[in-house]
Short mmCIF file of C-alpha atoms and ligand atoms in Angstrom, two decimals:
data_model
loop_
_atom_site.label_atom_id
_atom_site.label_comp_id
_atom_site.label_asym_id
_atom_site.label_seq_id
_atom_site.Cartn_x
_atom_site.Cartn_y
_atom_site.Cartn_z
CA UNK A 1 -122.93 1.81 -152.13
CA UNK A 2 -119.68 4.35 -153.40
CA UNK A 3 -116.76 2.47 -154.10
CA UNK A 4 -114.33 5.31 -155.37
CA UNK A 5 -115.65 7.12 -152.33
CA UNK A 6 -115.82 4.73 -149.39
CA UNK A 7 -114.08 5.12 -146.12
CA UNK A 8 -111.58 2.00 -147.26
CA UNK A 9 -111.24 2.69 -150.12
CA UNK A 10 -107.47 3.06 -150.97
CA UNK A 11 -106.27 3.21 -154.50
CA UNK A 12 -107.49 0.12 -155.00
CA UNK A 13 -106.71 -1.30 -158.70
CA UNK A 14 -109.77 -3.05 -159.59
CA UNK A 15 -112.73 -4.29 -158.12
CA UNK A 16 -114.93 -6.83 -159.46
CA UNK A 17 -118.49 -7.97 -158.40
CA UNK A 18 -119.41 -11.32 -159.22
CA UNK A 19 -123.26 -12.55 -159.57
CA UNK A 20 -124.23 -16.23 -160.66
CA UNK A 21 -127.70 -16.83 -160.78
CA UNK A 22 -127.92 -20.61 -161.24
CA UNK A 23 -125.63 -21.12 -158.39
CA UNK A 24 -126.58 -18.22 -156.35
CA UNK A 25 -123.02 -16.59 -156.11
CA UNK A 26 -122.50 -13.20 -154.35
CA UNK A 27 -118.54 -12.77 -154.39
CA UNK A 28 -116.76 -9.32 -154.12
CA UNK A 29 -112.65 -9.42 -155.71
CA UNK A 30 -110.74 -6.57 -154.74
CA UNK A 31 -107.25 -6.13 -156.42
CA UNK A 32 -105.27 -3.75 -154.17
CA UNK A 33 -102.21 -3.29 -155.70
CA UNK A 34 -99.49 -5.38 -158.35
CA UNK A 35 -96.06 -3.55 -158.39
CA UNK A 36 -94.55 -6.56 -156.79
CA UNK A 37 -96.25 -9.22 -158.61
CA UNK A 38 -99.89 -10.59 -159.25
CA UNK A 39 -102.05 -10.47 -156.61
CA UNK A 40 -102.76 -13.17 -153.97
CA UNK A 41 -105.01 -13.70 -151.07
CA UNK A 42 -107.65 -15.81 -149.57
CA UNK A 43 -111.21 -16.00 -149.82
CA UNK A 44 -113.28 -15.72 -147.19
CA UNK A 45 -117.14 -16.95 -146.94
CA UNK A 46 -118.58 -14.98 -144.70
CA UNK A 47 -122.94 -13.91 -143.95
CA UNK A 48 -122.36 -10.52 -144.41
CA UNK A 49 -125.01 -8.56 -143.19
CA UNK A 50 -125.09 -5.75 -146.01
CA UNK A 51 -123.14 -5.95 -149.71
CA UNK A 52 -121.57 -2.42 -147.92
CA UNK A 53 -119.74 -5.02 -145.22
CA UNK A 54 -118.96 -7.91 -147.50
CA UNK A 55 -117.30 -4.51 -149.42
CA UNK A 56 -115.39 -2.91 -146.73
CA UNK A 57 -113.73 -6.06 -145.78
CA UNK A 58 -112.51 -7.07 -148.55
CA UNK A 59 -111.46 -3.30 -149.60
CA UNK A 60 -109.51 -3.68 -146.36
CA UNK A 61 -108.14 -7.16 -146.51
CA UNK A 62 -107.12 -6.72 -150.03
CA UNK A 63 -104.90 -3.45 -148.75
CA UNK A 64 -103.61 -5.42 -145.86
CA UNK A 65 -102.51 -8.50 -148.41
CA UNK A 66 -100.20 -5.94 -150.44
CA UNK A 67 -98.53 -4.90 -147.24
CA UNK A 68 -98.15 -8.61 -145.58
CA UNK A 69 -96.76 -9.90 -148.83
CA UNK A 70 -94.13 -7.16 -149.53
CA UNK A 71 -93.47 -7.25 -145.77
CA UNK A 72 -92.56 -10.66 -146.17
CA UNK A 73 -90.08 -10.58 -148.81
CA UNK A 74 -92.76 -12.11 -151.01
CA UNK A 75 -93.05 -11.04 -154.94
CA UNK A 76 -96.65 -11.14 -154.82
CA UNK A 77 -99.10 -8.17 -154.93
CA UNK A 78 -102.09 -8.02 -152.59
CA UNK A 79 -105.90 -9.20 -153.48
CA UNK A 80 -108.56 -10.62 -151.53
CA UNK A 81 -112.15 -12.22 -152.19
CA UNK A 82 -115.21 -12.63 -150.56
CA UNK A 83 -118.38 -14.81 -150.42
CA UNK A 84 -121.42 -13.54 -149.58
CA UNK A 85 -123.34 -16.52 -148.05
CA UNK A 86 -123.47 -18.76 -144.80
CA UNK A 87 -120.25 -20.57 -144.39
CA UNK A 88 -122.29 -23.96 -143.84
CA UNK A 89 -123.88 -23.34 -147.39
CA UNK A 90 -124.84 -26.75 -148.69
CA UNK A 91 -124.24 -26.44 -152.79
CA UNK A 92 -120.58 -25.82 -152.60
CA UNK A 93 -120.01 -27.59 -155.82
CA UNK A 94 -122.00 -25.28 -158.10
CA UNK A 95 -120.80 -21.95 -155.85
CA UNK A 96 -116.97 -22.61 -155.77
CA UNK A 97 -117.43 -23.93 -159.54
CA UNK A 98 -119.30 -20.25 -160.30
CA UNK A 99 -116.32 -18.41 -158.33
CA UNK A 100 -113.31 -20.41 -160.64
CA UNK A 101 -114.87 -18.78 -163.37
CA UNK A 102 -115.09 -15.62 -162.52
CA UNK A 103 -111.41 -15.64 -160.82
CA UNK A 104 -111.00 -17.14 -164.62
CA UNK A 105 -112.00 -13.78 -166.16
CA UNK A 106 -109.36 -11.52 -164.49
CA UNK A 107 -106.38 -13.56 -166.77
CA UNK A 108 -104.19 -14.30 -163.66
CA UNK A 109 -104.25 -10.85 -162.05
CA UNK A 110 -105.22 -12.29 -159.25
CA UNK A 111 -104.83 -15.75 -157.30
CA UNK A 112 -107.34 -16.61 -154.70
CA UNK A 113 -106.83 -19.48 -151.99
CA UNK A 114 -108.44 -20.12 -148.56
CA UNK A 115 -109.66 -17.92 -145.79
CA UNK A 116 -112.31 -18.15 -143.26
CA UNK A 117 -115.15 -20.09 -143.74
CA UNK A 118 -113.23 -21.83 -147.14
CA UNK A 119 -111.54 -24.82 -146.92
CA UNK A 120 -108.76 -26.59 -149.52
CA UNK A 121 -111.09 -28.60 -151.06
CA UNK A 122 -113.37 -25.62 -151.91
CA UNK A 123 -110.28 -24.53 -153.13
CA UNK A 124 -109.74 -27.79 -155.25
CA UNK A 125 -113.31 -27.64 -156.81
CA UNK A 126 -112.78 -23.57 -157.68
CA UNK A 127 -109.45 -25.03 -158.95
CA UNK A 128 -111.45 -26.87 -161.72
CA UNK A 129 -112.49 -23.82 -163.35
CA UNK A 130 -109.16 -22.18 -163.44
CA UNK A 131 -105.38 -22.19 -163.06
CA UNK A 132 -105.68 -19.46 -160.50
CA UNK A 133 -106.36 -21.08 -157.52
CA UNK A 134 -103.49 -21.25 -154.05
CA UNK A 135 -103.01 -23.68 -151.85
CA UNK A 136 -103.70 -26.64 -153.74
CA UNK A 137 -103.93 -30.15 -152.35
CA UNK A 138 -100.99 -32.24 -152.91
CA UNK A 139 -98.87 -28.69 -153.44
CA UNK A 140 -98.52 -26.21 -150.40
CA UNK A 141 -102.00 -27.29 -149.35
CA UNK A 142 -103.22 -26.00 -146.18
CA UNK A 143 -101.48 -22.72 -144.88
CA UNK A 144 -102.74 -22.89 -141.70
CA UNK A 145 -100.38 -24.64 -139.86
CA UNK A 146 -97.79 -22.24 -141.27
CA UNK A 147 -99.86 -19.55 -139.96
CA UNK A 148 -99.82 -20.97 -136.50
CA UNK A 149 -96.23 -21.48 -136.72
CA UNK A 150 -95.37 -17.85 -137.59
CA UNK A 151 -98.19 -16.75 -135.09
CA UNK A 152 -96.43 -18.59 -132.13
CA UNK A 153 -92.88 -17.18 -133.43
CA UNK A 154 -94.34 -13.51 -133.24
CA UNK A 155 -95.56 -14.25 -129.88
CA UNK A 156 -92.71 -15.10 -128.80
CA UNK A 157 -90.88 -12.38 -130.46
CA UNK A 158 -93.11 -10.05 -128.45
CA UNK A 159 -92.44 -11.81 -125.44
CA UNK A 160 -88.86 -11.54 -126.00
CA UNK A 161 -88.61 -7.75 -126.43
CA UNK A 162 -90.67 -7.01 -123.72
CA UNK A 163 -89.27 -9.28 -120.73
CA UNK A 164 -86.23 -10.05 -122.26
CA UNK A 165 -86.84 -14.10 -121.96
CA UNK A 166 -86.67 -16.72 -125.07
CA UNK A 167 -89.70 -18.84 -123.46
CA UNK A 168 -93.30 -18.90 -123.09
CA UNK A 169 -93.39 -21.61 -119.86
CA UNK A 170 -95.99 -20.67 -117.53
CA UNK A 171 -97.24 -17.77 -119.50
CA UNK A 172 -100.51 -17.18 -119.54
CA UNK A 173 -102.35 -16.81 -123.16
CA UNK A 174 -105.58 -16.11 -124.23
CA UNK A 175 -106.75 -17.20 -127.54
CA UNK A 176 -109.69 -15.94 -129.03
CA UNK A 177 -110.68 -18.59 -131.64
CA UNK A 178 -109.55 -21.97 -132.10
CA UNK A 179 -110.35 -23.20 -135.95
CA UNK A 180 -107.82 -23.82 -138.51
CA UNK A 181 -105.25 -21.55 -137.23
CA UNK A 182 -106.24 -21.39 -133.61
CA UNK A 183 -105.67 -25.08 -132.90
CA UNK A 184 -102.33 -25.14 -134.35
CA UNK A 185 -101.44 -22.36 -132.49
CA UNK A 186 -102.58 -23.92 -129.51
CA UNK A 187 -100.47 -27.15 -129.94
CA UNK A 188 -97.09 -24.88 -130.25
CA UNK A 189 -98.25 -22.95 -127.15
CA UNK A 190 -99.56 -26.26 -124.91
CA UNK A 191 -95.62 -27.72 -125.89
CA UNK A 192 -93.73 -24.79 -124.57
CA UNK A 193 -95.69 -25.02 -121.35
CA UNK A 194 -97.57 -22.22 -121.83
CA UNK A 195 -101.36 -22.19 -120.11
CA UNK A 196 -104.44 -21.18 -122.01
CA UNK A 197 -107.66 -19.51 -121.80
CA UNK A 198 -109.84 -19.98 -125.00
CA UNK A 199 -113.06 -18.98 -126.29
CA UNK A 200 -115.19 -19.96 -129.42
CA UNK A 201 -118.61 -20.14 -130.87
CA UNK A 202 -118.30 -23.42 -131.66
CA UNK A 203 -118.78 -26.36 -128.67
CA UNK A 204 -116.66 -28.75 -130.25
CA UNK A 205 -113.26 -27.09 -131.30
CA UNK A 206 -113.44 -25.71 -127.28
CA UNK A 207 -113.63 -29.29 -126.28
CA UNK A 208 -110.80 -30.14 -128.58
CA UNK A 209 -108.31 -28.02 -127.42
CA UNK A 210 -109.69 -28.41 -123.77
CA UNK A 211 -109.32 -32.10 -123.62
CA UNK A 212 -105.49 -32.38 -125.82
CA UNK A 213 -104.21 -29.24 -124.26
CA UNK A 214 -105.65 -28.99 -120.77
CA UNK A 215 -106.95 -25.30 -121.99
CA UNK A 216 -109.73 -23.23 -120.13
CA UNK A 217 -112.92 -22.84 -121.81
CA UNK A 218 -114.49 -19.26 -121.17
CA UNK A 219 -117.62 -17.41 -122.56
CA UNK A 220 -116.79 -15.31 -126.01
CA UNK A 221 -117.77 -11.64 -124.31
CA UNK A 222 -115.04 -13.14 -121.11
CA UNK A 223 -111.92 -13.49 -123.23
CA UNK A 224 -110.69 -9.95 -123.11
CA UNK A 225 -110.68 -8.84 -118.88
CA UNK A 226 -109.02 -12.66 -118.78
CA UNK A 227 -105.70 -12.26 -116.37
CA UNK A 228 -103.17 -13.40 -118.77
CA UNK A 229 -99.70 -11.90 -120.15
CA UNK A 230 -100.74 -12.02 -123.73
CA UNK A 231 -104.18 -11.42 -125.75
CA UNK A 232 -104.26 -13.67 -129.29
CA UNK A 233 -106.91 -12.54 -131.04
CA UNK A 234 -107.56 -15.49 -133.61
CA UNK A 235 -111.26 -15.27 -135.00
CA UNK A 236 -112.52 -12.13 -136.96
CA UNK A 237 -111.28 -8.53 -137.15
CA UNK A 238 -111.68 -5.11 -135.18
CA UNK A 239 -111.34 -6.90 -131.57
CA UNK A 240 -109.40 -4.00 -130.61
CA UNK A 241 -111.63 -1.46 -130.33
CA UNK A 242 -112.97 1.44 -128.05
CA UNK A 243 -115.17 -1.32 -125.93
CA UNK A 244 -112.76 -4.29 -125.39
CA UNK A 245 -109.29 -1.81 -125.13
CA UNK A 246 -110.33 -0.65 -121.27
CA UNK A 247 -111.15 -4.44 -120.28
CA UNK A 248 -107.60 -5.71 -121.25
CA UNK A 249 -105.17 -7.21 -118.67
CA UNK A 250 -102.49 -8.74 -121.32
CA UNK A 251 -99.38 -6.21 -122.16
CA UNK A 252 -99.12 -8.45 -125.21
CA UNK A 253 -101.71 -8.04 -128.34
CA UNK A 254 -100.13 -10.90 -131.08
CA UNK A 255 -102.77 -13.07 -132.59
CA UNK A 256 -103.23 -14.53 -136.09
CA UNK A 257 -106.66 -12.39 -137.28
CA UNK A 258 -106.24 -10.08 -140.18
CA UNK A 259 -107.67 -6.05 -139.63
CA UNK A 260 -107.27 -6.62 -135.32
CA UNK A 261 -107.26 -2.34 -134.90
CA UNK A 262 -110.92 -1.44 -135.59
CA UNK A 263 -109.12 2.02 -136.32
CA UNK A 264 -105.48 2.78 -136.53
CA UNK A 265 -106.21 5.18 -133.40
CA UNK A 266 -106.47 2.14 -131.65
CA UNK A 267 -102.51 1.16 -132.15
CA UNK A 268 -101.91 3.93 -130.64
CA UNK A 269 -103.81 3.78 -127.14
CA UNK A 270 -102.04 0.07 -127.03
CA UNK A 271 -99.06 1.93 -127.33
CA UNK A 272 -100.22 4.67 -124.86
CA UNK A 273 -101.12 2.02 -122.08
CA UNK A 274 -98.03 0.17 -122.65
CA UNK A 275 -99.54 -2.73 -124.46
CA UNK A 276 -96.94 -4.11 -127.21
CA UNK A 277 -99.02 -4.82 -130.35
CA UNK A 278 -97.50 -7.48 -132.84
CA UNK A 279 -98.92 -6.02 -136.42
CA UNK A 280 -101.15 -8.61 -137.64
CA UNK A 281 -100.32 -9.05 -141.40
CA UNK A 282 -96.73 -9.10 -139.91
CA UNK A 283 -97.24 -11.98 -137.49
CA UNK A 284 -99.87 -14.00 -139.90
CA UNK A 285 -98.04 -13.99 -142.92
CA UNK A 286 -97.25 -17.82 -142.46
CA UNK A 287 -99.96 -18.72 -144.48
CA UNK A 288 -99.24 -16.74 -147.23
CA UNK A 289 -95.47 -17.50 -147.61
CA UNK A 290 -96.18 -21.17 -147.61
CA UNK A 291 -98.58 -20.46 -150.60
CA UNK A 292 -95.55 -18.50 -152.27
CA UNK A 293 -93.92 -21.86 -152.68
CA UNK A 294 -96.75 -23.79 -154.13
CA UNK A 295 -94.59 -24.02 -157.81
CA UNK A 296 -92.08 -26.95 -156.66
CA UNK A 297 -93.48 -26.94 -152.99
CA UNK A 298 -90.59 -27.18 -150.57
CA UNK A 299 -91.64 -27.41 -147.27
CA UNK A 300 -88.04 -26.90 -145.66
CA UNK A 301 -87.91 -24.08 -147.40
CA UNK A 302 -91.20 -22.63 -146.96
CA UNK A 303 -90.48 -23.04 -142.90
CA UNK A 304 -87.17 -21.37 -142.95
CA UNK A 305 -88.73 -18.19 -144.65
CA UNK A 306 -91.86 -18.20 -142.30
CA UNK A 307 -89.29 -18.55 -139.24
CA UNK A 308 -88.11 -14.92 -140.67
CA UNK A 309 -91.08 -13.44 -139.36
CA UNK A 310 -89.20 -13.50 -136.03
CA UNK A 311 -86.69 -11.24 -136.59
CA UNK A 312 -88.81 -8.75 -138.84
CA UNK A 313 -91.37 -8.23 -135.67
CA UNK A 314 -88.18 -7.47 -133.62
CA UNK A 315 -86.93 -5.16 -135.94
CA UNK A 316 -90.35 -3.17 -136.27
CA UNK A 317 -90.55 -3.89 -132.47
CA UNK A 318 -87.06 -2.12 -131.46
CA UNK A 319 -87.98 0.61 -134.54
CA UNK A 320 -91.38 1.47 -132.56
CA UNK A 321 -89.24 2.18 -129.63
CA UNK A 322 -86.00 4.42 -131.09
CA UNK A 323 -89.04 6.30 -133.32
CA UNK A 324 -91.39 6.88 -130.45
CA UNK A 325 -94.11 5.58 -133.09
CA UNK A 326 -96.79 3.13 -132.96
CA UNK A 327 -95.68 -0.77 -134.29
CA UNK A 328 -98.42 -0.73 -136.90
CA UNK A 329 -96.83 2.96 -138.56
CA UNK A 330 -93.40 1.69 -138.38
CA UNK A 331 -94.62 -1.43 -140.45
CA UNK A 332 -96.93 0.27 -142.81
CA UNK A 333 -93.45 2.63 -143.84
CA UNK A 334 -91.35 -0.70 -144.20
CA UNK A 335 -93.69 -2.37 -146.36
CA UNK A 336 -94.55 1.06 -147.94
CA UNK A 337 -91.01 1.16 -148.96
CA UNK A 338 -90.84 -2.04 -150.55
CA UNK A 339 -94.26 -1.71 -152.29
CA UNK A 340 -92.72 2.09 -153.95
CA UNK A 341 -89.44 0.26 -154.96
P1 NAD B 401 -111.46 -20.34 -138.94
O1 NAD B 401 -112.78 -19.95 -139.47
O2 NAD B 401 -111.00 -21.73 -139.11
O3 NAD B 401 -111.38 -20.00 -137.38
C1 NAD B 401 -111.94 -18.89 -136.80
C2 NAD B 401 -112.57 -19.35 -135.50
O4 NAD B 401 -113.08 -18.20 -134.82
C3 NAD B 401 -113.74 -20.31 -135.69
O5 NAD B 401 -113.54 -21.48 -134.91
C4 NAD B 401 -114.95 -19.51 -135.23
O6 NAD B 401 -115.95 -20.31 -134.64
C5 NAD B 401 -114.32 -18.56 -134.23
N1 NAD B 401 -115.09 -17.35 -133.99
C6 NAD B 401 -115.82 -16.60 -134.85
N2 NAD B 401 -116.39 -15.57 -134.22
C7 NAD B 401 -116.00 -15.66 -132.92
C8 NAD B 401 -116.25 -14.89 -131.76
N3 NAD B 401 -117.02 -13.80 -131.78
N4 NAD B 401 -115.68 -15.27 -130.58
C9 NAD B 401 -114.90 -16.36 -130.54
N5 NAD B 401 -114.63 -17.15 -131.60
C10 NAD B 401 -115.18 -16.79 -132.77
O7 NAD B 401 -110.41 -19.30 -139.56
P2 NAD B 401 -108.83 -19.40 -139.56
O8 NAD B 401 -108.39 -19.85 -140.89
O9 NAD B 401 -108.35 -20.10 -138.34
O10 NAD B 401 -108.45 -17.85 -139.46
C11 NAD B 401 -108.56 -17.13 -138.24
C12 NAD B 401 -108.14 -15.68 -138.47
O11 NAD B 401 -106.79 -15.64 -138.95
C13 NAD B 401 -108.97 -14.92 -139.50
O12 NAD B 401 -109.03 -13.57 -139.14
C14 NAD B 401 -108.15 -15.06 -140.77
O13 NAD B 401 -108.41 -14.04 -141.70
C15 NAD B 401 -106.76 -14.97 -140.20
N6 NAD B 401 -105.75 -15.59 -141.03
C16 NAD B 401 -105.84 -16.91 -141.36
C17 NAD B 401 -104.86 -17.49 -142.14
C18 NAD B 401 -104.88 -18.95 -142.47
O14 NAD B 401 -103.82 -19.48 -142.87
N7 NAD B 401 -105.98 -19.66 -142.31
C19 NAD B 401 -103.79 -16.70 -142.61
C20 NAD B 401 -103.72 -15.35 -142.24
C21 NAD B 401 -104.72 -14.81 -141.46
#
């Protein structure tokens, strides 16, 4: 498995494999990049097929974390971390314990907090081991619902450039995934009026969201030829790909996952087709500026800066358009610019 040499590889910083034998811990840290700050991102727990998987996400996800954070004003470089077991593993305790310390080692370069599969109170028992832990209970706690709150902004952000109109009544959304973020996303959609399609794995979040907001339940492989105005792609990454871009009725692609382009050629056949993509570490950097206010937590605060996200997808929205240039490129030079000083 090359590291210096792999196909995500991208000037990362550092990269740090992590191996506890008592407790059985498999963890990858990748540290993309500090000029703005130490660096923070999730941690995701995820059954990664091959260490070479677990490794290119988290080579990726760490790169997109630098570009979310300085996108969103946030003095905070970008890192991510990943798990390498089932996310239902039973001896939390001892794993999350084993990953404090070895987030312990790297001296505060990097700060981990929740992702998929990792809840807060994983969080809280990693927290144990070591200052540098995010999203603590009783502080900013669970970003999710700030997620979901900049998610639904960006949608309608999209919405707004494209037809011009400030509301999402009687528009038709499809959501793929409806945990932590998903859900919440769904309640801000259900109270605009909006109507949903949604699709999961898992029986019981389906029949959450079907039964409090009257949304339609549809197979996972049936979410993408769905007849709706906008596509929200809210579980893992890559759903925009060579397969799923043909089946795709929405002109809208806005969702909360992180890495949605399974290549960046893919931004631009969305563009091609007339599709208006909402870049995700633009529209899903909720999460992450709510965890930028854990010291003194201010929620009023935190939701004034995550309402920015509004405006900056309309500025890299109307910038796509003057440039002739995909959304994603025009983001990737704002943030670029930020990150270079
Ligand atoms: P989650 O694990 O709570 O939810 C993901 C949901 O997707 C689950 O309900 C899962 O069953 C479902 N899912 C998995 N594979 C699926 C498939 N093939 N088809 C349909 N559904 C499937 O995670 P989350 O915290 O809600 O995060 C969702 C996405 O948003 C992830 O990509 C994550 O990286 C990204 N994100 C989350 C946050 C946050 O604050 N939690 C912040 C930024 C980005």
């Amino acid at each position: 498995m090359a590291v210096f040499n792999h196909i995500s590889f991208d000037d990362h910083e550092q990269v740090v494999f992590c191996h506890d034998k008592e407790s059985g811990l498999r963890a990858i840290i990748a540290i993309h990049n500090t000029n703005l700050g130490p660096a923070v991102g999730g941690c995701r727990m995820w059954n990664y097929e091959s260490d070479d998987e677990a490794l290119t996400d988290v080579l990726r996800l760490s790169r997109g974390m630098t570009y979310k954070n300085a996108l969103a004003g946030l003095a905070m470089g970008g890192g991510k971390s990943v798990i390498i077991a089932d996310p239902k593993v039973e001896n939390r305790e001892a794993l999350f314990r084993a990953f404090g310390r070895c987030i312990h080692t790297l001296g505060g370069k990097y700060y981990s907090a929740e992702d998929v599969g990792v809840s807060t109170s994983d969080i809280m028992i990693a927290h144990q081991e070591t200052p540098y832990m995010a999203g603590l209970e009783g502080k900013s706690g669970d970003p999710s619902p700030f997620t979901a709150l900049g998610t639904y902004l960006g949608i309608k952000a999209a919405v707004k450039h494209q037809r011009g109109i400030d509301s999402l009544k009687g528009l038709k959304i499809a959501i793929q995934g409806v945990g932590h973020v998903g859900y919440y996303l769904c309640r801000h959609l259900h109270e605009e009026g909006a109507e949903l399609i949604v699709t999961d794995i898992h029986q019981s979040s389906l029949d959450k969201v079907a039964t409090e907001f009257g949304a339609t339940v549809v197979a996972p492989q049936d979410i993408y030829h769905q007849d709706v105005d906008i596509y929200a792609p809210c579980a893992l990454g890559a759903t925009i790909n060579d397969t799923t871009i043909p089946l795709l009725k929405a002109k809208i692609v806005a969702g909360c996952a992180n890495n949605q382009l399974a290549e960046s050629r893919h931004g631009e056949k969305l563009k091609e087709l007339g599709i208006l993509y909402a870049p995700d570490y633009v529209i899903n950097a909720g999460g992450i500026i709510n965890v930028s206010f854990e010291k003194d937590y201010d929620e009023q605060k935190s939701t004034k800066k995550v309402e920015e996200i509004y405006n900056t997808l309309l500025k890299v929205f109307e910038m796509s358009d003057a440039q002739n240039r995909t959304t994603a490129d025009v983001a990737d030079e704002l943030a670029r610019a930020i990150i270079n000083g």
